[in-house]
Tab-separated table of C-alpha atoms and ligand atoms in Angstrom:
chain	number	residue	atom	x	y	z
A	1	MET	CA	-0.142	-0.469	0.001
A	2	ASP	CA	1.570	3.779	-0.587
A	3	ILE	CA	1.038	5.360	2.414
A	4	ALA	CA	1.939	8.666	4.177
A	5	ILE	CA	2.295	9.428	7.251
A	6	LEU	CA	2.059	13.639	8.038
A	7	GLY	CA	3.783	14.443	11.186
A	8	ALA	CA	6.647	12.495	11.654
A	9	GLY	CA	7.623	12.772	15.328
A	10	ALA	CA	7.816	9.765	17.447
A	11	MET	CA	4.473	8.146	16.451
A	12	GLY	CA	5.143	9.120	13.138
A	13	SER	CA	8.136	7.613	12.482
A	14	LEU	CA	7.427	4.435	14.342
A	15	PHE	CA	4.259	3.848	12.987
A	16	GLY	CA	6.000	4.795	9.174
A	17	GLY	CA	9.192	2.739	10.011
A	18	LEU	CA	6.756	-0.501	11.208
A	19	LEU	CA	4.525	-0.402	8.177
A	20	ALA	CA	7.895	0.001	5.639
A	21	GLU	CA	9.131	-3.569	7.276
A	22	ALA	CA	6.203	-4.810	7.074
A	23	GLY	CA	6.816	-4.212	2.873
A	24	HIS	CA	4.226	-0.940	2.601
A	25	ARG	CA	6.106	2.026	0.805
A	26	VAL	CA	6.024	4.713	2.947
A	27	THR	CA	6.841	8.302	2.690
A	28	LEU	CA	7.303	10.452	5.417
A	29	VAL	CA	6.349	14.137	5.681
A	30	ASP	CA	7.999	16.506	8.192
A	31	ILE	CA	8.791	20.061	9.109
A	32	ASP	CA	11.974	18.944	10.952
A	33	ASP	CA	14.833	19.090	8.689
A	34	ALA	CA	17.575	17.314	11.305
A	35	HIS	CA	15.124	13.996	11.595
A	36	LEU	CA	14.684	14.202	7.845
A	37	GLY	CA	18.300	13.968	7.177
A	38	ALA	CA	19.510	11.839	9.282
A	39	ILE	CA	16.712	9.396	8.066
A	40	ARG	CA	17.887	10.179	4.637
A	41	SER	CA	21.796	9.544	4.748
A	42	GLU	CA	21.432	6.864	7.682
A	43	GLY	CA	17.759	5.866	7.938
A	44	LEU	CA	15.414	5.424	10.732
A	45	ARG	CA	16.519	3.473	13.676
A	46	VAL	CA	13.749	1.596	15.723
A	47	THR	CA	13.358	0.037	19.113
A	48	THR	CA	11.351	-1.722	20.285
A	49	ASP	CA	10.472	-5.335	22.731
A	50	ALA	CA	11.272	-6.890	18.905
A	51	GLY	CA	14.819	-5.130	18.638
A	52	SER	CA	16.336	-2.660	17.900
A	53	ARG	CA	16.906	-2.013	13.724
A	54	VAL	CA	17.725	0.533	11.265
A	55	ILE	CA	14.950	1.089	8.338
A	56	GLY	CA	16.738	2.274	5.064
A	57	ASP	CA	13.080	1.724	3.123
A	58	LEU	CA	11.928	5.139	3.722
A	59	CYS	CA	11.156	8.198	1.640
A	60	VAL	CA	10.948	11.227	3.280
A	61	CYS	CA	10.123	15.210	2.512
A	62	ARG	CA	8.497	18.291	3.384
A	63	PRO	CA	4.681	18.774	3.108
A	64	ASP	CA	5.710	21.589	0.288
A	65	GLU	CA	7.636	18.594	-1.372
A	66	ALA	CA	5.793	16.026	-1.686
A	67	GLU	CA	4.238	15.265	-4.895
A	68	THR	CA	1.900	11.966	-5.447
A	69	ALA	CA	-1.118	11.441	-3.255
A	70	PRO	CA	-1.102	8.039	-1.917
A	71	GLU	CA	-3.660	6.177	-0.977
A	72	LEU	CA	-3.446	6.867	2.943
A	73	LEU	CA	-2.435	9.389	4.576
A	74	ILE	CA	-2.227	9.207	8.366
A	75	VAL	CA	-2.003	12.257	10.475
A	76	PHE	CA	0.155	12.022	13.029
A	77	THR	CA	1.238	15.886	13.794
A	78	LYS	CA	0.348	17.316	17.740
A	79	THR	CA	-3.553	18.208	17.348
A	80	GLN	CA	-2.431	22.185	17.000
A	81	HIS	CA	-0.439	21.967	13.516
A	82	THR	CA	-2.563	19.480	12.104
A	83	ASP	CA	-4.301	22.549	10.398
A	84	ALA	CA	-1.247	23.999	8.932
A	85	ALA	CA	0.211	20.732	8.138
A	86	LEU	CA	-2.518	20.147	5.576
A	87	ALA	CA	-2.474	23.731	4.120
A	88	SER	CA	0.495	23.403	2.809
A	89	ALA	CA	0.469	19.198	1.740
A	90	GLN	CA	-2.168	19.525	-0.682
A	91	ALA	CA	-0.001	16.818	-3.081
A	92	LEU	CA	-1.091	14.382	-0.557
A	93	LEU	CA	-4.423	14.864	-0.712
A	94	GLY	CA	-5.797	12.774	-3.719
A	95	SER	CA	-8.962	11.984	-5.182
A	96	ARG	CA	-9.047	8.440	-3.491
A	97	THR	CA	-6.758	9.350	-0.215
A	98	ALA	CA	-7.907	8.412	2.775
A	99	VAL	CA	-6.669	10.357	5.876
A	100	LEU	CA	-6.953	8.521	9.163
A	101	SER	CA	-6.088	10.678	12.597
A	102	LEU	CA	-5.169	8.380	15.910
A	103	GLN	CA	-3.926	11.892	17.147
A	104	ASN	CA	-5.233	12.386	20.690
A	105	GLY	CA	-7.878	14.747	22.061
A	106	LEU	CA	-11.362	15.820	20.015
A	107	GLY	CA	-11.815	17.603	16.923
A	108	ASN	CA	-9.797	15.378	14.780
A	109	VAL	CA	-12.498	14.552	11.830
A	110	GLU	CA	-13.677	18.596	12.181
A	111	ARG	CA	-10.186	19.437	11.109
A	112	ILE	CA	-9.535	17.031	8.974
A	113	ALA	CA	-12.634	17.187	6.835
A	114	ARG	CA	-11.898	20.747	6.012
A	115	TYR	CA	-9.622	19.118	3.559
A	116	VAL	CA	-11.116	15.979	2.399
A	117	PRO	CA	-14.416	14.820	2.268
A	118	ARG	CA	-16.230	13.450	5.355
A	119	GLU	CA	-16.384	9.968	4.119
A	120	ARG	CA	-12.466	9.553	3.339
A	121	VAL	CA	-11.896	10.080	6.921
A	122	MET	CA	-11.288	8.114	9.618
A	123	VAL	CA	-10.610	8.649	13.397
A	124	GLY	CA	-9.489	6.239	15.883
A	125	MET	CA	-7.548	6.525	18.867
A	126	THR	CA	-4.070	3.886	19.774
A	127	THR	CA	-2.135	2.707	23.249
A	128	TRP	CA	0.618	2.458	21.489
A	129	PRO	CA	3.462	4.606	23.379
A	130	ALA	CA	5.981	5.820	21.856
A	131	ASP	CA	9.670	7.920	21.918
A	132	LYS	CA	11.306	9.822	20.071
A	133	SER	CA	15.162	10.576	21.214
A	134	ALA	CA	17.317	12.153	18.879
A	135	PRO	CA	17.088	12.501	15.111
A	136	ALA	CA	16.012	9.334	13.077
A	137	GLN	CA	15.393	7.217	16.405
A	138	VAL	CA	12.605	6.457	18.093
A	139	SER	CA	11.528	3.967	20.500
A	140	SER	CA	8.205	1.915	21.760
A	141	HIS	CA	7.834	-0.548	24.441
A	142	GLY	CA	5.349	-2.595	25.512
A	143	ALA	CA	2.130	-3.992	24.012
A	144	GLY	CA	-1.388	-1.823	21.530
A	145	GLU	CA	-3.758	-1.480	20.220
A	146	ILE	CA	-5.585	0.588	17.107
A	147	ARG	CA	-9.335	0.937	17.429
A	148	LEU	CA	-10.379	3.172	14.138
A	149	MET	CA	-13.904	3.927	12.231
A	150	SER	CA	-14.835	5.945	8.979
A	151	ALA	CA	-16.243	9.553	10.373
A	152	ASP	CA	-19.410	8.809	9.033
A	153	GLY	CA	-19.833	5.067	10.030
A	154	ASP	CA	-19.781	3.551	7.566
A	155	MET	CA	-17.308	0.073	7.279
A	156	HIS	CA	-15.970	1.815	3.681
A	157	GLU	CA	-13.138	-0.630	2.116
A	158	HIS	CA	-10.305	1.842	2.880
A	159	VAL	CA	-11.569	1.311	6.762
A	160	ARG	CA	-10.631	-2.569	5.895
A	161	ARG	CA	-7.469	-1.661	3.963
A	162	ALA	CA	-6.476	0.218	6.704
A	163	ALA	CA	-6.811	-1.975	9.508
A	164	GLU	CA	-5.249	-4.289	7.279
A	165	ALA	CA	-1.980	-2.884	6.839
A	166	LEU	CA	-2.239	-1.756	10.582
A	167	ASN	CA	-2.522	-5.215	11.129
A	168	SER	CA	0.212	-6.575	9.071
A	169	ALA	CA	2.832	-4.175	10.641
A	170	GLY	CA	1.423	-6.273	14.047
A	171	LEU	CA	0.413	-2.656	14.965
A	172	ASN	CA	-3.114	-4.930	16.558
A	173	CYS	CA	-5.713	-2.581	14.932
A	174	ILE	CA	-9.983	-3.460	14.833
A	175	ALA	CA	-12.354	-1.360	12.881
A	176	ASP	CA	-14.474	-0.441	16.038
A	177	PRO	CA	-17.839	0.555	15.294
A	178	HIS	CA	-18.091	2.036	18.824
A	179	VAL	CA	-14.233	3.780	18.525
A	180	TRP	CA	-15.775	7.050	20.021
A	181	SER	CA	-16.108	5.177	23.279
A	182	ALA	CA	-12.456	4.796	23.266
A	183	ILE	CA	-11.835	8.146	22.389
A	184	TRP	CA	-13.813	9.841	24.872
A	185	GLN	CA	-12.175	7.245	27.341
A	186	LYS	CA	-8.363	7.626	26.396
A	187	VAL	CA	-9.758	12.116	26.673
A	188	ALA	CA	-10.543	11.249	29.969
A	189	PHE	CA	-7.586	9.803	30.869
A	190	ASN	CA	-5.496	12.414	29.028
A	191	ALA	CA	-7.354	15.295	30.029
A	192	ALA	CA	-7.053	13.864	34.175
A	193	LEU	CA	-3.103	12.867	34.064
A	194	ASN	CA	-1.885	15.192	31.227
A	195	SER	CA	-2.939	18.248	32.784
A	196	LEU	CA	-2.599	17.873	36.464
A	197	CYS	CA	0.584	16.814	35.151
A	198	ALA	CA	2.144	19.846	33.431
A	199	LEU	CA	0.702	22.274	35.834
A	200	THR	CA	2.002	20.579	38.981
A	201	GLN	CA	5.609	19.470	37.160
A	202	CYS	CA	4.463	15.993	38.899
A	203	THR	CA	5.463	12.513	37.036
A	204	VAL	CA	2.011	10.239	37.097
A	205	GLY	CA	3.442	9.016	40.275
A	206	GLU	CA	4.121	12.309	42.067
A	207	LEU	CA	0.251	12.735	42.001
A	208	SER	CA	-0.309	10.258	44.263
A	209	ASN	CA	1.895	11.443	46.695
A	210	VAL	CA	-1.003	13.695	48.753
A	211	PRO	CA	-4.961	11.726	47.865
A	212	ASP	CA	-5.972	15.687	46.574
A	213	GLY	CA	-3.560	14.000	43.486
A	214	GLU	CA	-6.073	10.886	43.155
A	215	ALA	CA	-8.998	12.508	44.162
A	216	LEU	CA	-8.660	15.481	41.422
A	217	THR	CA	-8.056	12.874	38.931
A	218	LEU	CA	-11.029	10.509	39.269
A	219	LYS	CA	-12.810	13.828	40.014
A	220	ILE	CA	-12.019	14.814	36.515
A	221	VAL	CA	-12.496	11.190	34.963
A	222	ALA	CA	-16.251	11.608	36.390
A	223	GLU	CA	-16.626	14.969	34.842
A	224	VAL	CA	-15.714	13.891	31.433
A	225	ALA	CA	-17.909	10.517	31.518
A	226	ALA	CA	-21.203	12.518	32.533
A	227	VAL	CA	-20.144	14.826	29.195
A	228	ALA	CA	-19.311	12.208	27.218
A	229	ARG	CA	-22.959	10.332	28.320
A	230	ALA	CA	-25.234	13.801	27.970
A	231	SER	CA	-23.343	13.882	24.366
A	232	GLY	CA	-24.720	9.845	23.672
A	233	ILE	CA	-21.369	8.317	24.032
A	234	ALA	CA	-21.424	4.888	26.109
A	235	PHE	CA	-19.107	5.368	28.831
A	236	ASP	CA	-16.924	2.453	31.070
A	237	GLU	CA	-15.960	4.754	34.008
A	238	ALA	CA	-15.095	1.940	35.867
A	239	HIS	CA	-12.549	1.139	33.076
A	240	VAL	CA	-11.391	4.392	33.083
A	241	VAL	CA	-10.746	4.488	36.748
A	242	ASP	CA	-8.551	1.102	37.199
A	243	THR	CA	-6.468	2.268	33.632
A	244	VAL	CA	-5.766	5.838	35.834
A	245	ARG	CA	-4.961	3.714	39.169
A	246	HIS	CA	-3.001	1.784	37.525
A	247	ALA	CA	-1.195	4.439	35.960
A	248	LEU	CA	-0.538	5.530	38.910
A	249	ALA	CA	0.959	2.904	40.365
A	250	HIS	CA	3.207	1.402	37.815
A	251	HIS	CA	3.777	3.575	35.634
A	252	ARG	CA	5.330	6.756	38.722
A	253	ALA	CA	8.683	7.701	36.458
A	254	HIS	CA	6.516	8.797	33.641
A	255	ARG	CA	5.945	12.517	31.843
A	256	PRO	CA	3.063	12.896	29.766
A	257	SER	CA	3.577	14.304	26.917
A	258	MET	CA	1.408	17.325	28.003
A	259	LEU	CA	4.288	17.871	30.832
A	260	GLN	CA	7.338	16.871	27.946
A	261	ASP	CA	5.538	20.086	25.737
A	262	VAL	CA	5.585	22.487	28.464
A	263	LEU	CA	8.956	21.554	30.399
A	264	ALA	CA	10.655	22.336	26.422
A	265	GLY	CA	8.298	25.692	26.256
A	266	ARG	CA	6.493	23.944	23.409
A	267	GLN	CA	2.343	24.073	23.126
A	268	THR	CA	0.844	21.738	24.659
A	269	GLU	CA	-2.251	19.929	23.275
A	270	ILE	CA	-4.773	20.878	25.544
A	271	GLU	CA	-7.400	23.188	23.690
A	272	ALA	CA	-7.874	19.390	21.772
A	273	ILE	CA	-7.848	18.074	25.572
A	274	ASN	CA	-9.708	19.797	27.972
A	275	GLY	CA	-10.285	22.484	25.902
A	276	ALA	CA	-12.608	19.980	23.600
A	277	VAL	CA	-14.344	18.999	26.873
A	278	VAL	CA	-15.378	22.199	28.028
A	279	ALA	CA	-16.905	23.173	24.737
A	280	ALA	CA	-19.074	19.873	24.705
A	281	ALA	CA	-20.159	20.619	28.349
A	282	ARG	CA	-21.755	23.939	27.448
A	283	ALA	CA	-23.410	22.424	24.798
A	284	ALA	CA	-24.551	19.522	26.815
A	285	GLY	CA	-25.459	21.660	29.327
A	286	VAL	CA	-22.749	19.512	31.712
A	287	ALA	CA	-20.457	21.467	34.572
A	288	VAL	CA	-16.998	20.418	34.494
A	289	PRO	CA	-15.445	22.415	36.818
A	290	CYS	CA	-12.106	21.125	37.390
A	291	THR	CA	-11.879	20.133	33.868
A	292	GLU	CA	-12.366	23.667	33.164
A	293	CYS	CA	-10.288	25.029	36.220
A	294	LEU	CA	-7.173	22.529	34.748
A	295	LEU	CA	-7.682	24.033	31.142
A	296	GLN	CA	-7.928	27.750	32.214
A	297	LEU	CA	-4.796	27.495	34.015
A	298	VAL	CA	-2.853	25.188	31.258
A	299	ARG	CA	-3.785	27.967	28.966
A	300	LEU	CA	-1.350	30.250	31.454
A	301	VAL	CA	1.221	27.674	31.035
A	302	ASP	CA	0.970	27.756	27.156
A	303	ALA	CA	0.995	31.653	26.928
A	304	ARG	CA	3.967	31.892	29.416
A	305	GLY	CA	6.237	29.775	26.868
A	306	SER	CA	5.058	31.728	24.135
A	307	HIS	CA	5.308	34.759	25.515
B	401	NAD	P1	5.837	14.523	17.483
B	401	NAD	O1	5.883	16.021	18.688
B	401	NAD	O2	6.849	13.599	18.674
B	401	NAD	O3	5.648	14.191	16.192
B	401	NAD	C1	4.973	15.461	15.928
B	401	NAD	C2	5.412	15.932	14.362
B	401	NAD	O4	4.610	16.683	13.913
B	401	NAD	C3	6.495	16.681	14.665
B	401	NAD	O5	8.592	15.289	14.063
B	401	NAD	C4	6.474	17.800	13.756
B	401	NAD	O6	8.167	18.394	13.300
B	401	NAD	C5	5.821	17.438	12.757
B	401	NAD	N1	4.880	18.793	12.126
B	401	NAD	C6	4.626	19.773	13.570
B	401	NAD	N2	3.929	20.698	12.194
B	401	NAD	C7	3.660	20.105	11.056
B	401	NAD	C8	3.960	20.288	9.910
B	401	NAD	N3	3.248	22.035	9.600
B	401	NAD	N4	4.120	19.677	8.462
B	401	NAD	C9	4.495	18.904	8.976
B	401	NAD	N5	4.628	18.371	10.394
B	401	NAD	C10	4.691	18.847	11.104
B	401	NAD	O7	4.293	13.926	18.620
B	401	NAD	P2	3.889	12.326	18.805
B	401	NAD	O8	4.409	11.883	20.515
B	401	NAD	O9	4.479	11.881	17.833
B	401	NAD	O10	2.401	12.978	18.690
B	401	NAD	C11	1.633	13.070	17.288
B	401	NAD	C12	-0.057	12.668	17.927
B	401	NAD	O11	-0.233	11.004	18.436
B	401	NAD	C13	-0.407	13.709	19.119
B	401	NAD	O12	-1.641	14.207	19.266
B	401	NAD	C14	-0.600	12.550	20.192
B	401	NAD	O13	-1.146	13.372	21.486
B	401	NAD	C15	-1.010	11.462	19.604
B	401	NAD	N6	-0.219	10.229	20.599
B	401	NAD	C16	1.312	10.082	21.040
B	401	NAD	C17	1.585	8.963	21.797
B	401	NAD	C18	3.003	8.789	22.221
B	401	NAD	O14	3.395	8.168	22.732
B	401	NAD	N7	4.417	9.558	21.298
B	401	NAD	C19	0.868	8.137	21.545
B	401	NAD	C20	-0.958	8.313	21.500
B	401	NAD	C21	-1.177	9.185	20.823
């Protein structure tokens, strides 16, 4: 399959590398010249539980250099960069190109549907983790999964083809009619842990140093659950609470991406996570005081980074 990845950082490079390794023709499209240059000259080093290897069979380019439209375009920029990335990569959007977002947060369909008809947009979530330690070097440990579906809910041929390609790369993908439950449940997890860590600069484990930390995470999960249900989404709150408690106990040293962004002076994805929950809460008439307060505080942190 001809596949392009728009936003080839930690996740995009991992997915692109594994898809190329499985025999697909993959182009990594990014604006990070150091990363692109290192892949061009040395290949992409991918380290997973299966070992560390260099994948040389990858095309790389900047968005404005892309010339041919792939069958599948996977968007893996941070959510606040989706618009700019798609606007500058028009050549990637052919009349048959299907576009998949596995980015975190809400609003990904709406952002992509400004550029591609909605029936060719696919959305989902993934629990695969990825880190980029240096240009052309990515790693991922442990197991993960992908759930995806077309934005219009129909089981199009391109949904089946995308899932098949991702499975061929060992990425454990299912086409899931209940994908919005999975997306909202991950949003709840991220709204609780990412924003609290970004604000307090605590690692995940440090959130349980005082009882208030865990209590606050669970309050946010309950708020997001209430918004999801009021918006017609089935939400398994007990499952999310278990996942949050597991992270607090077992991923103690983890710094969520939002904290990493704050520490590096980059903008966070707060608008797509807490911001989108607060907007949906207003529309549904649900009060979300903790989620909203965290949104306002992380906005202040973000603004400090950009001034
Ligand atoms: P990242 O910052 O490592 O990668 C994003 C890439 O997008 C960067 O290489 C950046 O240069 C590129 N980019 C920015 N603007 C661009 C533009 N205009 N055109 C082309 N490329 C551009 O981020 P990541 O960790 O890979 O996360 C990507 C998405 O996946 C986010 O929504 C994140 O929340 C989600 N996610 C991440 C993980 C993880 O473990 N890293 C897990 C699940 C989901």
